[in-house]
Amino acid sequence: MKFTLHIWRQANAQSKGDLERHEIDGISEDMSFLEMLDLLNENLIADGKDAITFDSDCREGICGACSLAINGRPHGPGKGCTTCQVRMRSFKDGDEIWVEPFRNAAFPIVKDLMVDRSSLDRIIQSGGFINVHSGPKPEPNSIPVSHLVAEEAMDASACIGCGACVAACPNGAGMLFSSAKISHLGLLPQGQPERHSRVLNMVHQMEDEGMGACTNHAECQDACPKEISIAFISRMNRDYVKASLIEPDKRRGTLSNQ
Amino acid sequence: MNLDARIPDGPLEDKWSNYLEHAKLVGPNNRRKYDIIVVGTGLAGAAAASSLAAQGYKVKTFCFQDSPRRAHSIAAQGGINAAKNYREDGDSTYRLFYDTQKGGDFRAREANVYRLAQLSTNIIDQAVSQGVPFAREYGGMLANRSFGGVLVSRTFYCRGQTGQQLLLGAYQALEKEINTGNLEMHPRTELLDVVVIDGRARGIIIRDLVTGEIRSHSADAVVLATGGYVSTYFHSTNAVNSNCTAIWRAHRRGAGFANPCMVQIHPTCIPSTADFQCKLTLMSESLRNDGRVWVPRKKGDDRHPRDIPEEDRYYYLEERYPSYGNLVPRDVASRNAKYVCDDGYSVLGDKARAVYLDFAEAINREGRKTISERYGNLFDMYEDITAESPFDGPMRIYPALHYAMGGLWVDYSLMTNIPGLYAIGEANFSDHGANRLGASSLMQCLADGYFVLPQTIGDYLHDIYMDKVDPDHPEFKNHEDQVRGDIARMMSIKGTRTPLSIHRELGELMWDNCGMARTAEGLKKALAGIEELQEAYRTDLLIPGRADGPNQVLEKAGRVADYLELGHLMCRDALERDESCGCHFREEHQTEDGEVLRNDKKFQNVSVWEWKGEDQPEKLHKEELVLEALPPMTRSYK
């Protein structure tokens, strides 16, 4: 197969970027999209040119490293898969393909197609955990967890932190990402003690990162390689309202200072 | 080279508690005065870093990915073992120890393996407290599944994403410590050297993968949790950036490398078919419960597999191993797939090597719905990659490199022979001998990270109280200059070979000669081939771009230099170990039935290699293994 590629090139965060045109031939339909880029890079190097920089690691859809908007769509054509799982048989011989980085103010470009997604780590830092240190713990079967609750928590926890939801959202919202973690931990009995502080801290951090808010476009759910449901965003919103009304700090003390 | 394993006294089951009772400690008020570096943020690294930071130590953590959550532990599918005996099916600490030692073909250290079995149950408790959503039964209790090679049901799981969920638990603990200020995270950095001053590990040299800067970080102890090294073979189930650079550079500074030839080949992977395939995707071992492995009896039979009648099919595992059939252990299944393809029976003809894994009988027996529920996600994954549905015809599978049992030599406390340098998780050699059982690597990484290292490191730190060096020490400057010199030299060659092309060629040499079956002749050929490749690397390497910013080709070039040296050592180790054991199968040493033939008299030991300098051959040392609780026996699967 043969393709014409328009690929975003940008030297660093400060410089101006542009699309660069490349022709590539001899592509088999079983190749993955990133293997096609690997091959293009080998050709570029042989021609004495600089290779295209992009993130990827596991190449089986679980690490969340690969990004790329292919023809304007985060993770390209296909449902429920990451860029590294896209095969060239998804395209027609002779197609023109546009390849750009994930675009969002919270994801500054490092080089070419590589972006800085540390904003997602900072959201987790603000509260996406259960505060336990290492050491002996209670017998896990002493706290039964219903099968359905465990399954729903697992649906939320399947998030790979790739940031496609943020890149796909017209508002640049990080709400599918944050709500997935808030719901995963908020559903389980172990996550209850910090449930309110967690949702408040994570939502505020999301705002500090310059991400927008949800207005129900559902583009995030459509782009999510793990098909995480926007129902978790509703759940997060409910938790946020509840937590705002009952801030634990103000609840403490005597009747007279309520 | 000092290879005293420092195994505590007493009966096997009391060794760990004896160790804890006598280990020296650092008090909570003093811990903040110690700096500890942890390299790698997979299960072992993230667990260790978060545990140490929570204890009050000042921890600096490094990973080459853009976020610690992306470490390759995340790709582990099946589950994690623990001797909880929830099913009352006869499981116990001893049974888990027994299975692990036997599975490893008696080439691991008893005291370490027993401790691993003891700690296995704590890991489940810890992970559940962190919010890891293990599968639950309808009554709310934890669910279990069975795995190959054992007779009990002791595997805990989160669908097919157990590694991901356990890693997220450790990653979240790590992010929490960043929030509390005890832990400093350095993503997108790569370790390029380990600094040893006066015989002790004192810090590391890293390259910032964004700015290209070379920087020094000093510490009181350095922990390497950087995973295994099977990417040496180019095609493996590892991530494309998984590499051996950290452990190899530590080895070049004096750390002993143990059992480098011991690597595991997983029998059920999607074979290499695309022209430019970069990695191989694993299909879970559980498929062999219902899938039947076969090839056509006639070479080059190009009929559709569904049209080949029973009498023309060769179910080679069932015929050769009537009692275990398709459920023989990984090493046996892999070797037999190679044999039939060597004999020209590959079902992909000249294009590639593969055998059939057929579900037709199971689908007929149990119905499409049941099989779909059991293996649906794996069938989808297979169809995504190959565009063929396993419901319409058999899968095509072939073995692939998966895991390294070998690694840096460590003593009972997980310290290498360099004081102050530790290796945990897949980066060390300690627990799996010559073959690892399924669902055991997650267990080992988390035992090392949550429970062993945090309780052994104080014993070392106590003795070096306030004896500090900082990054201005001249040795750090020397190391930095060497690293900069190496990079400048690589960039200046400007030849014609890309690092990727050299890596692929190395991979082919290793796979053909140091893979599933090895011979002295093949290994010697590989050694000569690798030396030629090293010469090509030195004189004809091509790296585009600059070193003062992101340059992924430069990163790759550094890693390939280390693969070449490590690959050479792996072949030498395989040559020196003139026996067969576990995954190390020397064709010269097999039983009449073509099975592994150990030589316990000569090789009941760990090979530990010492780096002697660029132009000197490595020196071989031995740690003799004392096997008292479970004397070696023969494994048979007929």
mmCIF file of N, CA, C and O in Angstrom, chain A residues 31 35 42 49 53-60 63-64 89 111 114-115 117 121 125 128-131 134-135 137 139-141 145 147 151 155 157-161 181 184 188 190, chain B residues 51 66-67 69-70 74 84 86 125-126 128-129 131 136 138 140-142 159 164-165 171-172 175-176 179 188 239-241 276-279 384-385 387 450 498 500 544 550 552:
data_model
loop_
_atom_site.group_PDB
_atom_site.id
_atom_site.type_symbol
_atom_site.label_atom_id
_atom_site.label_comp_id
_atom_site.label_asym_id
_atom_site.label_seq_id
_atom_site.Cartn_x
_atom_site.Cartn_y
_atom_site.Cartn_z
ATOM 1 N N MET A 31 0.552 -4.246 8.936
ATOM 2 C CA MET A 31 1.412 -3.383 9.766
ATOM 3 C C MET A 31 0.554 -2.516 10.670
ATOM 4 O O MET A 31 -0.545 -2.114 10.305
ATOM 5 N N GLU A 35 4.203 1.071 13.371
ATOM 6 C CA GLU A 35 5.266 0.385 12.612
ATOM 7 C C GLU A 35 5.490 1.100 11.282
ATOM 8 O O GLU A 35 6.622 1.200 10.803
ATOM 9 N N GLU A 42 13.040 5.210 9.566
ATOM 10 C CA GLU A 42 14.240 4.569 9.026
ATOM 11 C C GLU A 42 14.591 5.189 7.670
ATOM 12 O O GLU A 42 15.764 5.442 7.378
ATOM 13 N N LYS A 49 17.888 12.906 7.287
ATOM 14 C CA LYS A 49 16.960 13.833 7.932
ATOM 15 C C LYS A 49 16.685 13.411 9.384
ATOM 16 O O LYS A 49 16.961 12.281 9.772
ATOM 17 N N THR A 53 9.610 12.489 16.167
ATOM 18 C CA THR A 53 9.542 12.093 17.578
ATOM 19 C C THR A 53 8.090 11.829 17.980
ATOM 20 O O THR A 53 7.224 12.658 17.744
ATOM 21 N N PHE A 54 7.845 10.646 18.537
ATOM 22 C CA PHE A 54 6.499 10.344 19.068
ATOM 23 C C PHE A 54 6.622 9.364 20.220
ATOM 24 O O PHE A 54 7.580 8.599 20.293
ATOM 25 N N ASP A 55 5.646 9.415 21.135
ATOM 26 C CA ASP A 55 5.647 8.516 22.285
ATOM 27 C C ASP A 55 4.975 7.196 21.949
ATOM 28 O O ASP A 55 3.939 7.188 21.273
ATOM 29 N N SER A 56 5.537 6.096 22.434
ATOM 30 C CA SER A 56 4.863 4.799 22.375
ATOM 31 C C SER A 56 5.699 3.851 23.197
ATOM 32 O O SER A 56 6.891 4.075 23.384
ATOM 33 N N ASP A 57 5.081 2.796 23.727
ATOM 34 C CA ASP A 57 5.897 1.854 24.486
ATOM 35 C C ASP A 57 5.399 0.415 24.363
ATOM 36 O O ASP A 57 5.996 -0.371 23.645
ATOM 37 N N CYS A 58 4.265 0.077 25.001
ATOM 38 C CA CYS A 58 3.898 -1.343 25.061
ATOM 39 C C CYS A 58 3.463 -1.883 23.710
ATOM 40 O O CYS A 58 3.602 -3.054 23.427
ATOM 41 N N ARG A 59 2.891 -1.030 22.857
ATOM 42 C CA ARG A 59 2.375 -1.399 21.536
ATOM 43 C C ARG A 59 1.321 -2.508 21.618
ATOM 44 O O ARG A 59 1.184 -3.324 20.714
ATOM 45 N N GLU A 60 0.602 -2.555 22.734
ATOM 46 C CA GLU A 60 -0.543 -3.467 22.789
ATOM 47 C C GLU A 60 -1.727 -2.831 23.506
ATOM 48 O O GLU A 60 -2.614 -3.540 23.981
ATOM 49 N N CYS A 63 -0.386 0.635 27.988
ATOM 50 C CA CYS A 63 0.462 1.552 28.773
ATOM 51 C C CYS A 63 -0.006 2.991 28.690
ATOM 52 O O CYS A 63 0.288 3.801 29.565
ATOM 53 N N GLY A 64 -0.719 3.348 27.621
ATOM 54 C CA GLY A 64 -1.221 4.716 27.489
ATOM 55 C C GLY A 64 -0.199 5.709 26.972
ATOM 56 O O GLY A 64 -0.452 6.912 26.954
ATOM 57 N N ARG A 89 -4.729 -1.721 7.505
ATOM 58 C CA ARG A 89 -5.894 -2.170 6.744
ATOM 59 C C ARG A 89 -7.119 -1.294 7.031
ATOM 60 O O ARG A 89 -8.127 -1.399 6.348
ATOM 61 N N LYS A 111 8.096 17.883 21.440
ATOM 62 C CA LYS A 111 8.699 17.911 20.111
ATOM 63 C C LYS A 111 7.806 17.127 19.154
ATOM 64 O O LYS A 111 7.306 16.058 19.538
ATOM 65 N N MET A 114 5.143 14.530 20.226
ATOM 66 C CA MET A 114 5.268 14.184 21.649
ATOM 67 C C MET A 114 4.764 15.344 22.510
ATOM 68 O O MET A 114 5.171 16.477 22.304
ATOM 69 N N VAL A 115 3.844 15.022 23.441
ATOM 70 C CA VAL A 115 3.320 16.070 24.315
ATOM 71 C C VAL A 115 3.612 15.754 25.784
ATOM 72 O O VAL A 115 3.949 14.628 26.131
ATOM 73 N N ARG A 117 2.092 15.307 29.265
ATOM 74 C CA ARG A 117 0.801 15.045 29.916
ATOM 75 C C ARG A 117 0.931 14.986 31.441
ATOM 76 O O ARG A 117 0.139 14.321 32.103
ATOM 77 N N ASP A 121 -0.847 13.455 35.823
ATOM 78 C CA ASP A 121 -0.208 12.949 37.050
ATOM 79 C C ASP A 121 -0.515 13.874 38.234
ATOM 80 O O ASP A 121 -0.743 13.404 39.352
ATOM 81 N N GLN A 125 -1.996 13.151 41.874
ATOM 82 C CA GLN A 125 -1.284 13.567 43.097
ATOM 83 C C GLN A 125 -2.195 14.295 44.073
ATOM 84 O O GLN A 125 -2.038 14.201 45.281
ATOM 85 N N GLY A 128 -5.953 11.247 43.970
ATOM 86 C CA GLY A 128 -6.347 9.991 43.319
ATOM 87 C C GLY A 128 -5.688 8.773 43.930
ATOM 88 O O GLY A 128 -5.013 8.021 43.226
ATOM 89 N N PHE A 129 -5.860 8.574 45.228
ATOM 90 C CA PHE A 129 -5.212 7.438 45.910
ATOM 91 C C PHE A 129 -5.966 7.135 47.187
ATOM 92 O O PHE A 129 -6.845 7.890 47.600
ATOM 93 N N ILE A 130 -5.628 5.998 47.794
ATOM 94 C CA ILE A 130 -6.101 5.693 49.145
ATOM 95 C C ILE A 130 -4.866 5.741 50.037
ATOM 96 O O ILE A 130 -3.851 5.123 49.737
ATOM 97 N N ASN A 131 -4.976 6.525 51.112
ATOM 98 C CA ASN A 131 -3.819 6.816 51.950
ATOM 99 C C ASN A 131 -3.471 5.654 52.876
ATOM 100 O O ASN A 131 -3.877 5.637 54.032
ATOM 101 N N SER A 134 2.719 0.807 53.496
ATOM 102 C CA SER A 134 2.951 -0.630 53.340
ATOM 103 C C SER A 134 3.076 -1.292 54.705
ATOM 104 O O SER A 134 3.707 -0.744 55.595
ATOM 105 N N GLY A 135 2.502 -2.465 54.824
ATOM 106 C CA GLY A 135 2.596 -3.187 56.083
ATOM 107 C C GLY A 135 1.367 -4.056 56.256
ATOM 108 O O GLY A 135 0.518 -4.105 55.370
ATOM 109 N N LYS A 137 -2.127 -5.629 56.827
ATOM 110 C CA LYS A 137 -3.446 -5.027 56.573
ATOM 111 C C LYS A 137 -4.520 -6.020 56.980
ATOM 112 O O LYS A 137 -4.245 -7.216 57.118
ATOM 113 N N GLU A 139 -7.518 -8.676 56.837
ATOM 114 C CA GLU A 139 -7.853 -9.764 55.924
ATOM 115 C C GLU A 139 -8.901 -9.260 54.911
ATOM 116 O O GLU A 139 -9.967 -8.786 55.319
ATOM 117 N N PRO A 140 -8.607 -9.314 53.609
ATOM 118 C CA PRO A 140 -9.501 -8.678 52.638
ATOM 119 C C PRO A 140 -10.917 -9.241 52.628
ATOM 120 O O PRO A 140 -11.858 -8.500 52.379
ATOM 121 N N ASN A 141 -11.086 -10.515 52.917
ATOM 122 C CA ASN A 141 -12.431 -11.081 52.900
ATOM 123 C C ASN A 141 -13.253 -10.656 54.111
ATOM 124 O O ASN A 141 -14.430 -10.975 54.205
ATOM 125 N N VAL A 145 -17.102 -7.248 49.187
ATOM 126 C CA VAL A 145 -17.409 -6.253 48.163
ATOM 127 C C VAL A 145 -18.287 -6.940 47.137
ATOM 128 O O VAL A 145 -17.906 -7.993 46.607
ATOM 129 N N HIS A 147 -20.046 -8.278 43.906
ATOM 130 C CA HIS A 147 -19.494 -8.570 42.582
ATOM 131 C C HIS A 147 -19.731 -7.388 41.643
ATOM 132 O O HIS A 147 -18.821 -6.951 40.934
ATOM 133 N N GLU A 151 -17.030 -4.976 39.789
ATOM 134 C CA GLU A 151 -16.986 -4.894 38.325
ATOM 135 C C GLU A 151 -17.082 -3.447 37.848
ATOM 136 O O GLU A 151 -16.394 -3.031 36.924
ATOM 137 N N ASP A 155 -14.480 -1.238 35.713
ATOM 138 C CA ASP A 155 -14.786 -0.498 34.482
ATOM 139 C C ASP A 155 -14.114 0.873 34.519
ATOM 140 O O ASP A 155 -13.541 1.332 33.533
ATOM 141 N N SER A 157 -11.614 1.801 36.539
ATOM 142 C CA SER A 157 -10.176 1.713 36.748
ATOM 143 C C SER A 157 -9.432 1.219 35.502
ATOM 144 O O SER A 157 -8.206 1.174 35.487
ATOM 145 N N ALA A 158 -10.193 0.863 34.457
ATOM 146 C CA ALA A 158 -9.541 0.413 33.220
ATOM 147 C C ALA A 158 -8.849 1.565 32.491
ATOM 148 O O ALA A 158 -8.103 1.348 31.530
ATOM 149 N N CYS A 159 -9.065 2.818 32.946
ATOM 150 C CA CYS A 159 -8.446 4.001 32.319
ATOM 151 C C CYS A 159 -6.936 3.823 32.214
ATOM 152 O O CYS A 159 -6.278 3.415 33.162
ATOM 153 N N ILE A 160 -6.382 4.151 31.028
ATOM 154 C CA ILE A 160 -4.926 4.019 30.829
ATOM 155 C C ILE A 160 -4.218 5.367 30.879
ATOM 156 O O ILE A 160 -3.016 5.440 30.630
ATOM 157 N N GLY A 161 -4.951 6.439 31.185
ATOM 158 C CA GLY A 161 -4.300 7.745 31.356
ATOM 159 C C GLY A 161 -3.640 8.284 30.114
ATOM 160 O O GLY A 161 -2.607 8.948 30.186
ATOM 161 N N LYS A 181 -11.133 7.909 37.976
ATOM 162 C CA LYS A 181 -10.390 7.598 39.217
ATOM 163 C C LYS A 181 -11.252 7.838 40.447
ATOM 164 O O LYS A 181 -11.269 7.028 41.386
ATOM 165 N N HIS A 184 -13.730 4.943 40.600
ATOM 166 C CA HIS A 184 -13.075 3.678 40.965
ATOM 167 C C HIS A 184 -12.888 3.615 42.478
ATOM 168 O O HIS A 184 -13.290 2.662 43.136
ATOM 169 N N LEU A 188 -15.526 1.702 46.074
ATOM 170 C CA LEU A 188 -15.050 0.615 46.942
ATOM 171 C C LEU A 188 -15.100 1.037 48.411
ATOM 172 O O LEU A 188 -14.867 2.209 48.728
ATOM 173 N N GLN A 190 -12.967 0.584 50.655
ATOM 174 C CA GLN A 190 -11.668 1.091 51.103
ATOM 175 C C GLN A 190 -11.484 2.569 50.777
ATOM 176 O O GLN A 190 -10.661 3.255 51.383
ATOM 177 N N SER B 51 6.937 2.994 49.553
ATOM 178 C CA SER B 51 7.082 2.469 50.919
ATOM 179 C C SER B 51 8.193 3.201 51.669
ATOM 180 O O SER B 51 8.033 3.554 52.839
ATOM 181 N N ASP B 66 7.034 9.048 30.152
ATOM 182 C CA ASP B 66 6.559 10.382 30.526
ATOM 183 C C ASP B 66 5.803 10.368 31.843
ATOM 184 O O ASP B 66 5.596 11.413 32.442
ATOM 185 N N SER B 67 5.398 9.175 32.292
ATOM 186 C CA SER B 67 4.720 9.076 33.585
ATOM 187 C C SER B 67 5.088 7.732 34.206
ATOM 188 O O SER B 67 5.208 6.735 33.503
ATOM 189 N N ARG B 69 3.292 5.729 35.577
ATOM 190 C CA ARG B 69 2.236 4.738 35.408
ATOM 191 C C ARG B 69 2.427 3.888 34.156
ATOM 192 O O ARG B 69 1.693 2.938 33.945
ATOM 193 N N ARG B 70 3.373 4.212 33.288
ATOM 194 C CA ARG B 70 3.480 3.508 32.014
ATOM 195 C C ARG B 70 4.475 2.347 32.015
ATOM 196 O O ARG B 70 4.684 1.712 30.998
ATOM 197 N N ILE B 74 2.568 -2.945 33.604
ATOM 198 C CA ILE B 74 1.168 -2.673 33.296
ATOM 199 C C ILE B 74 0.588 -3.677 32.304
ATOM 200 O O ILE B 74 -0.618 -3.854 32.226
ATOM 201 N N LYS B 84 -3.157 -18.196 49.876
ATOM 202 C CA LYS B 84 -4.226 -17.894 50.835
ATOM 203 C C LYS B 84 -5.012 -19.145 51.225
ATOM 204 O O LYS B 84 -5.657 -19.164 52.263
ATOM 205 N N TYR B 86 -7.827 -20.038 50.116
ATOM 206 C CA TYR B 86 -9.250 -19.712 50.245
ATOM 207 C C TYR B 86 -10.132 -20.864 49.783
ATOM 208 O O TYR B 86 -11.267 -20.986 50.197
ATOM 209 N N ASP B 125 -3.486 -8.523 50.689
ATOM 210 C CA ASP B 125 -4.053 -7.631 51.718
ATOM 211 C C ASP B 125 -3.700 -6.177 51.409
ATOM 212 O O ASP B 125 -4.544 -5.282 51.471
ATOM 213 N N GLN B 126 -2.434 -5.955 51.083
ATOM 214 C CA GLN B 126 -1.957 -4.602 50.798
ATOM 215 C C GLN B 126 -2.693 -4.014 49.583
ATOM 216 O O GLN B 126 -3.175 -2.886 49.620
ATOM 217 N N VAL B 128 -5.565 -4.840 48.204
ATOM 218 C CA VAL B 128 -6.988 -4.580 48.432
ATOM 219 C C VAL B 128 -7.158 -3.280 49.218
ATOM 220 O O VAL B 128 -8.018 -2.456 48.912
ATOM 221 N N SER B 129 -6.307 -3.042 50.209
ATOM 222 C CA SER B 129 -6.388 -1.792 50.983
ATOM 223 C C SER B 129 -6.166 -0.569 50.115
ATOM 224 O O SER B 129 -6.674 0.505 50.400
ATOM 225 N N GLY B 131 -7.199 -0.291 47.141
ATOM 226 C CA GLY B 131 -8.309 -0.137 46.203
ATOM 227 C C GLY B 131 -8.128 -0.886 44.901
ATOM 228 O O GLY B 131 -8.798 -0.572 43.916
ATOM 229 N N ARG B 136 -14.436 -10.374 42.384
ATOM 230 C CA ARG B 136 -15.136 -10.859 43.577
ATOM 231 C C ARG B 136 -16.219 -11.838 43.181
ATOM 232 O O ARG B 136 -16.852 -11.698 42.136
ATOM 233 N N TYR B 138 -20.037 -13.624 43.973
ATOM 234 C CA TYR B 138 -21.297 -12.952 44.259
ATOM 235 C C TYR B 138 -21.493 -12.697 45.749
ATOM 236 O O TYR B 138 -22.157 -11.740 46.138
ATOM 237 N N GLY B 140 -19.263 -11.623 47.669
ATOM 238 C CA GLY B 140 -18.386 -10.534 48.087
ATOM 239 C C GLY B 140 -16.970 -10.950 48.425
ATOM 240 O O GLY B 140 -16.132 -10.110 48.748
ATOM 241 N N MET B 141 -16.684 -12.267 48.371
ATOM 242 C CA MET B 141 -15.334 -12.747 48.685
ATOM 243 C C MET B 141 -14.456 -12.686 47.438
ATOM 244 O O MET B 141 -14.961 -12.666 46.317
ATOM 245 N N LEU B 142 -13.145 -12.699 47.640
ATOM 246 C CA LEU B 142 -12.218 -12.641 46.508
ATOM 247 C C LEU B 142 -12.307 -13.913 45.673
ATOM 248 O O LEU B 142 -12.403 -15.022 46.216
ATOM 249 N N ARG B 159 -9.813 -9.136 35.865
ATOM 250 C CA ARG B 159 -10.050 -9.477 34.453
ATOM 251 C C ARG B 159 -8.728 -9.922 33.822
ATOM 252 O O ARG B 159 -8.005 -10.698 34.411
ATOM 253 N N GLN B 164 -1.929 -4.177 35.282
ATOM 254 C CA GLN B 164 -2.322 -2.765 35.230
ATOM 255 C C GLN B 164 -2.889 -2.311 36.572
ATOM 256 O O GLN B 164 -2.500 -1.270 37.105
ATOM 257 N N GLN B 165 -3.795 -3.101 37.130
ATOM 258 C CA GLN B 165 -4.448 -2.668 38.364
ATOM 259 C C GLN B 165 -3.484 -2.640 39.540
ATOM 260 O O GLN B 165 -3.528 -1.728 40.362
ATOM 261 N N TYR B 171 1.407 2.998 41.765
ATOM 262 C CA TYR B 171 1.600 4.336 41.188
ATOM 263 C C TYR B 171 0.870 5.391 42.001
ATOM 264 O O TYR B 171 1.387 6.470 42.283
ATOM 265 N N GLN B 172 -0.351 5.069 42.431
ATOM 266 C CA GLN B 172 -1.115 6.034 43.224
ATOM 267 C C GLN B 172 -0.441 6.277 44.571
ATOM 268 O O GLN B 172 -0.396 7.415 45.051
ATOM 269 N N GLU B 175 2.341 8.633 43.797
ATOM 270 C CA GLU B 175 1.878 10.008 43.556
ATOM 271 C C GLU B 175 1.494 10.675 44.886
ATOM 272 O O GLU B 175 1.709 11.871 45.069
ATOM 273 N N LYS B 176 0.947 9.885 45.791
ATOM 274 C CA LYS B 176 0.586 10.437 47.109
ATOM 275 C C LYS B 176 1.837 10.945 47.819
ATOM 276 O O LYS B 176 1.840 12.018 48.424
ATOM 277 N N ASN B 179 2.937 14.206 46.596
ATOM 278 C CA ASN B 179 2.074 15.226 47.179
ATOM 279 C C ASN B 179 2.533 15.612 48.588
ATOM 280 O O ASN B 179 2.525 16.780 48.956
ATOM 281 N N ARG B 188 10.932 10.960 32.188
ATOM 282 C CA ARG B 188 11.721 11.255 30.984
ATOM 283 C C ARG B 188 13.200 11.486 31.312
ATOM 284 O O ARG B 188 13.810 12.458 30.884
ATOM 285 N N ALA B 239 7.804 -4.174 26.105
ATOM 286 C CA ALA B 239 7.531 -2.895 25.441
ATOM 287 C C ALA B 239 8.729 -2.526 24.573
ATOM 288 O O ALA B 239 9.851 -2.982 24.814
ATOM 289 N N VAL B 240 8.499 -1.680 23.569
ATOM 290 C CA VAL B 240 9.593 -1.384 22.637
ATOM 291 C C VAL B 240 10.736 -0.617 23.298
ATOM 292 O O VAL B 240 11.866 -0.652 22.815
ATOM 293 N N ASN B 241 10.449 0.068 24.408
ATOM 294 C CA ASN B 241 11.537 0.801 25.069
ATOM 295 C C ASN B 241 12.104 0.090 26.295
ATOM 296 O O ASN B 241 13.041 0.590 26.906
ATOM 297 N N PHE B 276 7.553 -5.368 9.037
ATOM 298 C CA PHE B 276 8.329 -4.498 9.902
ATOM 299 C C PHE B 276 7.842 -4.578 11.341
ATOM 300 O O PHE B 276 7.823 -3.620 12.070
ATOM 301 N N GLN B 277 7.430 -5.763 11.751
ATOM 302 C CA GLN B 277 6.855 -5.933 13.076
ATOM 303 C C GLN B 277 7.848 -5.566 14.170
ATOM 304 O O GLN B 277 9.004 -5.967 14.120
ATOM 305 N N CYS B 278 7.381 -4.797 15.169
ATOM 306 C CA CYS B 278 8.305 -4.308 16.186
ATOM 307 C C CYS B 278 8.235 -5.132 17.459
ATOM 308 O O CYS B 278 9.136 -5.112 18.257
ATOM 309 N N LYS B 279 7.130 -5.848 17.674
ATOM 310 C CA LYS B 279 7.033 -6.632 18.905
ATOM 311 C C LYS B 279 6.042 -7.765 18.699
ATOM 312 O O LYS B 279 5.345 -7.819 17.688
ATOM 313 N N ASP B 384 -8.261 -8.301 16.094
ATOM 314 C CA ASP B 384 -7.786 -6.946 15.802
ATOM 315 C C ASP B 384 -6.448 -6.983 15.068
ATOM 316 O O ASP B 384 -6.193 -6.204 14.157
ATOM 317 N N ILE B 385 -5.586 -7.882 15.495
ATOM 318 C CA ILE B 385 -4.228 -7.900 14.943
ATOM 319 C C ILE B 385 -4.168 -8.644 13.615
ATOM 320 O O ILE B 385 -3.517 -8.210 12.675
ATOM 321 N N ALA B 387 -6.960 -9.871 11.748
ATOM 322 C CA ALA B 387 -8.167 -9.783 10.906
ATOM 323 C C ALA B 387 -8.799 -11.154 10.664
ATOM 324 O O ALA B 387 -9.505 -11.357 9.693
ATOM 325 N N TYR B 450 7.288 -3.901 48.367
ATOM 326 C CA TYR B 450 6.522 -3.477 49.541
ATOM 327 C C TYR B 450 7.123 -4.003 50.852
ATOM 328 O O TYR B 450 7.027 -3.346 51.871
ATOM 329 N N THR B 498 21.446 2.203 11.025
ATOM 330 C CA THR B 498 20.653 2.747 12.123
ATOM 331 C C THR B 498 20.722 1.775 13.310
ATOM 332 O O THR B 498 20.911 0.569 13.116
ATOM 333 N N LEU B 500 18.360 0.654 14.992
ATOM 334 C CA LEU B 500 17.284 -0.324 14.847
ATOM 335 C C LEU B 500 17.713 -1.495 13.966
ATOM 336 O O LEU B 500 17.444 -2.659 14.272
ATOM 337 N N PRO B 544 20.870 10.513 13.485
ATOM 338 C CA PRO B 544 20.568 11.849 12.967
ATOM 339 C C PRO B 544 20.350 12.834 14.115
ATOM 340 O O PRO B 544 20.293 12.443 15.282
ATOM 341 N N PRO B 550 15.264 16.209 22.604
ATOM 342 C CA PRO B 550 14.759 14.843 22.438
ATOM 343 C C PRO B 550 15.376 14.201 21.195
ATOM 344 O O PRO B 550 15.400 14.820 20.133
ATOM 345 N N GLN B 552 15.238 10.255 19.962
ATOM 346 C CA GLN B 552 14.924 8.860 20.285
ATOM 347 C C GLN B 552 15.882 7.887 19.613
ATOM 348 O O GLN B 552 16.069 6.775 20.097
#
